[in-house]
Short mmCIF file of C-alpha atoms and ligand atoms in Angstrom, two decimals:
data_model
loop_
_atom_site.label_atom_id
_atom_site.label_comp_id
_atom_site.label_asym_id
_atom_site.label_seq_id
_atom_site.Cartn_x
_atom_site.Cartn_y
_atom_site.Cartn_z
CA MET A 71 0.76 -31.08 8.77
CA ASP A 72 2.93 -28.03 9.48
CA ASP A 73 5.93 -29.94 8.15
CA PHE A 74 4.26 -30.36 4.81
CA TYR A 75 3.66 -26.62 4.53
CA ARG A 76 7.16 -25.78 5.70
CA GLU A 77 8.59 -28.03 2.99
CA TYR A 78 6.23 -26.47 0.47
CA ILE A 79 7.39 -22.95 1.42
CA LEU A 80 11.05 -23.95 1.33
CA ASP A 81 10.59 -25.55 -2.06
CA HIS A 82 9.13 -22.33 -3.46
CA TYR A 83 11.94 -20.33 -1.85
CA ARG A 84 14.69 -22.57 -3.20
CA ASN A 85 13.10 -23.18 -6.59
CA PRO A 86 11.06 -20.04 -7.23
CA ARG A 87 8.51 -20.29 -10.01
CA ASN A 88 8.30 -17.42 -12.49
CA ARG A 89 11.30 -15.55 -11.15
CA GLY A 90 12.63 -12.94 -13.56
CA VAL A 91 11.44 -9.92 -15.48
CA ILE A 92 9.31 -9.44 -18.57
CA GLU A 93 11.07 -7.15 -21.05
CA THR A 94 7.95 -5.35 -22.26
CA PRO A 95 5.31 -5.93 -19.59
CA ASP A 96 1.75 -4.66 -19.88
CA VAL A 97 1.70 -4.23 -16.13
CA THR A 98 4.66 -3.63 -13.88
CA TYR A 99 4.68 -2.54 -10.28
CA GLU A 100 7.17 -2.41 -7.49
CA ASP A 101 6.74 -1.80 -3.80
CA SER A 102 8.46 -2.52 -0.54
CA ASN A 103 7.73 -3.98 2.85
CA PRO A 104 7.82 -0.92 5.12
CA LEU A 105 9.11 -2.99 8.04
CA CYS A 106 12.31 -4.21 6.40
CA GLY A 107 12.65 -2.23 3.16
CA ASP A 108 12.72 -5.36 1.02
CA GLU A 109 11.46 -4.68 -2.49
CA LEU A 110 9.47 -6.78 -4.89
CA ARG A 111 8.49 -6.22 -8.49
CA ILE A 112 5.84 -8.05 -10.49
CA ASP A 113 5.50 -7.90 -14.27
CA LEU A 114 2.48 -9.16 -16.19
CA LEU A 115 1.74 -9.82 -19.82
CA VAL A 116 -1.98 -9.35 -20.30
CA LYS A 117 -3.93 -10.55 -23.31
CA ASP A 118 -7.72 -10.30 -23.67
CA ASN A 119 -7.91 -9.34 -20.00
CA MET A 120 -6.12 -12.57 -19.00
CA VAL A 121 -2.73 -12.98 -17.33
CA GLU A 122 -0.69 -14.59 -20.08
CA ASP A 123 2.64 -14.44 -18.28
CA VAL A 124 3.88 -13.27 -14.92
CA LYS A 125 7.34 -12.80 -13.41
CA PHE A 126 8.55 -11.52 -10.09
CA SER A 127 11.89 -10.12 -9.01
CA GLY A 128 13.43 -8.40 -6.03
CA LYS A 129 14.76 -9.45 -2.69
CA GLY A 130 13.28 -10.51 0.58
CA CYS A 131 13.02 -13.23 3.16
CA ALA A 132 11.95 -16.81 2.52
CA ILE A 133 8.29 -16.09 3.29
CA SER A 134 8.06 -13.10 0.94
CA GLN A 135 9.87 -14.89 -1.88
CA ALA A 136 7.93 -18.11 -1.47
CA SER A 137 4.60 -16.32 -1.33
CA ALA A 138 5.49 -14.33 -4.46
CA SER A 139 6.36 -17.58 -6.23
CA MET A 140 3.07 -19.17 -5.12
CA LEU A 141 1.09 -16.10 -6.12
CA THR A 142 2.50 -16.14 -9.64
CA GLU A 143 1.36 -19.75 -10.00
CA MET A 144 -2.08 -18.82 -8.70
CA ILE A 145 -2.69 -16.03 -11.20
CA GLU A 146 -1.25 -17.42 -14.41
CA GLY A 147 -4.12 -17.82 -16.89
CA LYS A 148 -6.58 -15.97 -14.65
CA SER A 149 -8.57 -12.91 -15.67
CA LEU A 150 -7.67 -9.54 -14.20
CA ASP A 151 -11.08 -9.55 -12.51
CA GLU A 152 -10.22 -12.82 -10.78
CA VAL A 153 -6.85 -11.39 -9.79
CA LYS A 154 -8.58 -8.39 -8.25
CA GLN A 155 -10.74 -10.73 -6.17
CA LEU A 156 -7.74 -12.33 -4.49
CA GLY A 157 -7.55 -11.48 -0.83
CA LYS A 158 -5.03 -11.91 1.92
CA GLU A 159 -6.78 -15.05 3.14
CA ASP A 160 -5.99 -16.74 -0.19
CA ILE A 161 -2.28 -16.14 0.32
CA LEU A 162 -2.25 -17.04 3.99
CA GLU A 163 -4.22 -20.23 3.34
CA THR A 164 -1.84 -21.23 0.58
CA LEU A 165 1.15 -20.73 2.87
CA GLY A 166 -0.64 -22.87 5.41
CA ILE A 167 1.28 -22.04 8.59
CA PRO A 168 0.50 -19.57 11.37
CA LEU A 169 2.49 -16.36 10.98
CA SER A 170 3.37 -13.55 13.36
CA PRO A 171 2.13 -10.06 12.36
CA VAL A 172 5.62 -9.15 11.09
CA ARG A 173 5.68 -12.27 8.91
CA VAL A 174 2.17 -11.56 7.64
CA LYS A 175 3.58 -8.34 6.10
CA CYS A 176 6.24 -10.46 4.40
CA ALA A 177 3.63 -12.91 3.15
CA LEU A 178 1.38 -10.20 1.75
CA LEU A 179 4.05 -8.09 0.04
CA SER A 180 3.54 -9.84 -3.30
CA LEU A 181 -0.23 -9.38 -3.13
CA LYS A 182 0.23 -5.69 -2.34
CA VAL A 183 2.50 -5.30 -5.39
CA LEU A 184 0.15 -7.28 -7.61
CA LYS A 185 -2.87 -5.22 -6.58
CA GLY A 186 -0.93 -2.00 -7.14
CA GLY A 187 -0.24 -3.18 -10.66
CA VAL A 188 -3.64 -4.50 -11.70
CA TYR A 189 -5.55 -1.53 -10.38
CA GLY A 190 -3.35 0.64 -12.62
CA VAL A 191 -4.51 -1.22 -15.72
CA PRO A 192 -7.13 0.65 -17.71
CA ASP A 193 -10.46 -1.13 -17.87
CA PRO A 194 -10.48 -2.80 -21.33
CA ASP A 195 -14.20 -2.03 -21.65
CA GLU A 196 -13.38 1.65 -21.55
CA GLU A 197 -10.60 1.62 -24.12
CA ASP A 198 -12.86 2.41 -27.06
CA LEU A 199 -14.61 5.32 -25.36
FE1 LIG B 380 11.68 -8.34 4.36
FE2 LIG B 380 10.27 -10.49 4.96
S1 LIG B 380 11.89 -9.62 6.12
S2 LIG B 380 10.02 -9.18 3.26
#
Protein backbone atom coordinates (compact mmCIF):
# COMPACT_ATOMS: atom_id res chain seq x y z
CA MET A 1 0.00 0.00 0.00
CA ASP A 2 2.91 2.32 0.76
CA ASP A 3 3.95 2.10 -2.89
CA PHE A 4 0.63 3.50 -3.98
CA TYR A 5 1.03 6.51 -1.70
CA ARG A 6 4.64 7.03 -2.72
CA GLU A 7 3.57 7.12 -6.36
CA TYR A 8 0.74 9.47 -5.47
CA ILE A 9 3.14 11.85 -3.69
CA LEU A 10 5.64 11.72 -6.55
CA ASP A 11 2.91 12.40 -9.06
CA HIS A 12 1.87 15.54 -7.17
CA TYR A 13 5.51 16.60 -6.88
CA ARG A 14 6.24 16.09 -10.56
CA ASN A 15 2.90 17.38 -11.83
CA PRO A 16 1.83 19.89 -9.20
CA ARG A 17 -1.80 20.95 -9.34
CA ASN A 18 -2.59 24.65 -9.01
CA ARG A 19 1.00 25.80 -9.07
CA GLY A 20 1.38 29.51 -9.79
CA VAL A 21 0.19 32.83 -8.46
CA ILE A 22 -3.10 34.72 -8.63
CA GLU A 23 -2.52 38.28 -9.83
CA THR A 24 -5.14 39.91 -7.59
CA PRO A 25 -5.80 37.42 -4.80
CA ASP A 26 -8.37 38.02 -2.07
CA VAL A 27 -6.14 36.11 0.31
CA THR A 28 -2.40 35.72 0.09
CA TYR A 29 -0.03 34.43 2.70
CA GLU A 30 3.53 33.27 2.81
CA ASP A 31 5.48 31.48 5.49
CA SER A 32 8.47 29.24 5.86
CA ASN A 33 9.44 25.95 7.41
CA PRO A 34 11.66 27.02 10.33
CA LEU A 35 13.75 23.86 10.03
CA CYS A 36 14.96 24.40 6.47
CA GLY A 37 13.90 27.95 5.54
CA ASP A 38 11.87 26.77 2.55
CA GLU A 39 9.07 29.20 1.73
CA LEU A 40 5.59 28.66 0.44
CA ARG A 41 2.92 31.09 -0.67
CA ILE A 42 -0.76 30.42 -1.18
CA ASP A 43 -3.15 32.74 -3.02
CA LEU A 44 -6.93 32.40 -2.94
CA LEU A 45 -9.76 33.93 -4.89
CA VAL A 46 -12.78 33.98 -2.62
CA LYS A 47 -16.35 34.52 -3.77
CA ASP A 48 -19.40 34.31 -1.51
CA ASN A 49 -17.19 32.85 1.20
CA MET A 50 -16.12 30.00 -1.12
CA VAL A 51 -12.66 29.24 -2.49
CA GLU A 52 -13.11 29.95 -6.19
CA ASP A 53 -9.46 29.53 -7.14
CA VAL A 54 -6.25 28.64 -5.36
CA LYS A 55 -2.59 28.67 -6.38
CA PHE A 56 0.60 27.89 -4.54
CA SER A 57 4.19 28.89 -5.21
CA GLY A 58 7.55 28.71 -3.53
CA LYS A 59 10.20 26.11 -3.05
CA GLY A 60 10.63 23.08 -0.89
CA CYS A 61 11.16 19.37 -0.79
CA ALA A 62 8.99 16.76 -2.48
CA ILE A 63 6.80 16.28 0.60
CA SER A 64 6.10 19.99 1.08
CA GLN A 65 5.39 20.56 -2.61
CA ALA A 66 3.24 17.47 -2.97
CA SER A 67 1.24 18.25 0.15
CA ALA A 68 0.68 21.82 -1.06
CA SER A 69 -0.55 20.47 -4.38
CA MET A 70 -2.90 18.02 -2.63
CA LEU A 71 -4.15 20.71 -0.27
CA THR A 72 -5.09 23.01 -3.13
CA GLU A 73 -7.17 20.21 -4.64
CA MET A 74 -8.83 19.60 -1.28
CA ILE A 75 -9.96 23.19 -0.76
CA GLU A 76 -11.07 24.24 -4.23
CA GLY A 77 -14.81 24.94 -4.07
CA LYS A 78 -14.92 24.66 -0.28
CA SER A 79 -16.20 27.35 2.06
CA LEU A 80 -13.74 29.27 4.20
CA ASP A 81 -15.41 27.70 7.24
CA GLU A 82 -14.65 24.22 5.87
CA VAL A 83 -11.09 25.31 5.15
CA LYS A 84 -10.72 26.47 8.74
CA GLN A 85 -11.84 23.03 9.94
CA LEU A 86 -9.00 21.26 8.16
CA GLY A 87 -6.52 19.78 10.57
CA LYS A 88 -3.12 18.21 10.33
CA GLU A 89 -4.64 14.73 10.34
CA ASP A 90 -6.40 15.52 7.05
CA ILE A 91 -3.08 16.29 5.39
CA LEU A 92 -1.20 13.39 6.94
CA GLU A 93 -3.98 10.96 6.02
CA THR A 94 -3.99 12.21 2.45
CA LEU A 95 -0.23 11.71 2.18
CA GLY A 96 -0.75 8.22 3.52
CA ILE A 97 2.78 7.29 4.59
CA PRO A 98 4.45 7.45 8.00
CA LEU A 99 6.65 10.53 8.34
CA SER A 100 9.46 11.46 10.69
CA PRO A 101 8.89 14.59 12.83
CA VAL A 102 11.11 16.63 10.47
CA ARG A 103 9.05 15.49 7.49
CA VAL A 104 5.81 16.24 9.31
CA LYS A 105 6.90 19.91 9.37
CA CYS A 106 7.40 19.70 5.60
CA ALA A 107 3.99 18.10 5.14
CA LEU A 108 2.21 20.70 7.25
CA LEU A 109 3.86 23.81 5.81
CA SER A 110 1.08 24.34 3.28
CA LEU A 111 -1.61 23.99 5.95
CA LYS A 112 0.21 26.49 8.15
CA VAL A 113 0.33 28.99 5.26
CA LEU A 114 -3.30 28.38 4.36
CA LYS A 115 -4.49 28.89 7.93
CA GLY A 116 -2.42 32.06 8.21
CA GLY A 117 -4.22 33.35 5.15
CA VAL A 118 -7.80 32.38 5.93
CA TYR A 119 -7.71 33.62 9.49
CA GLY A 120 -6.70 37.02 8.08
CA VAL A 121 -9.88 37.23 6.02
CA PRO A 122 -12.53 39.46 7.55
CA ASP A 123 -15.68 37.60 8.51
CA PRO A 124 -18.13 38.36 5.65
CA ASP A 125 -20.98 38.56 8.19
CA GLU A 126 -19.28 41.52 9.77
CA GLU A 127 -18.61 43.48 6.61
CA ASP A 128 -21.82 45.49 6.79
CA LEU A 129 -21.40 46.47 10.43
FE1 LIG B 1 12.16 22.27 3.41
FE2 LIG B 1 10.82 19.99 3.43
S1 LIG B 1 12.98 20.25 3.57
S2 LIG B 1 10.02 21.99 3.35
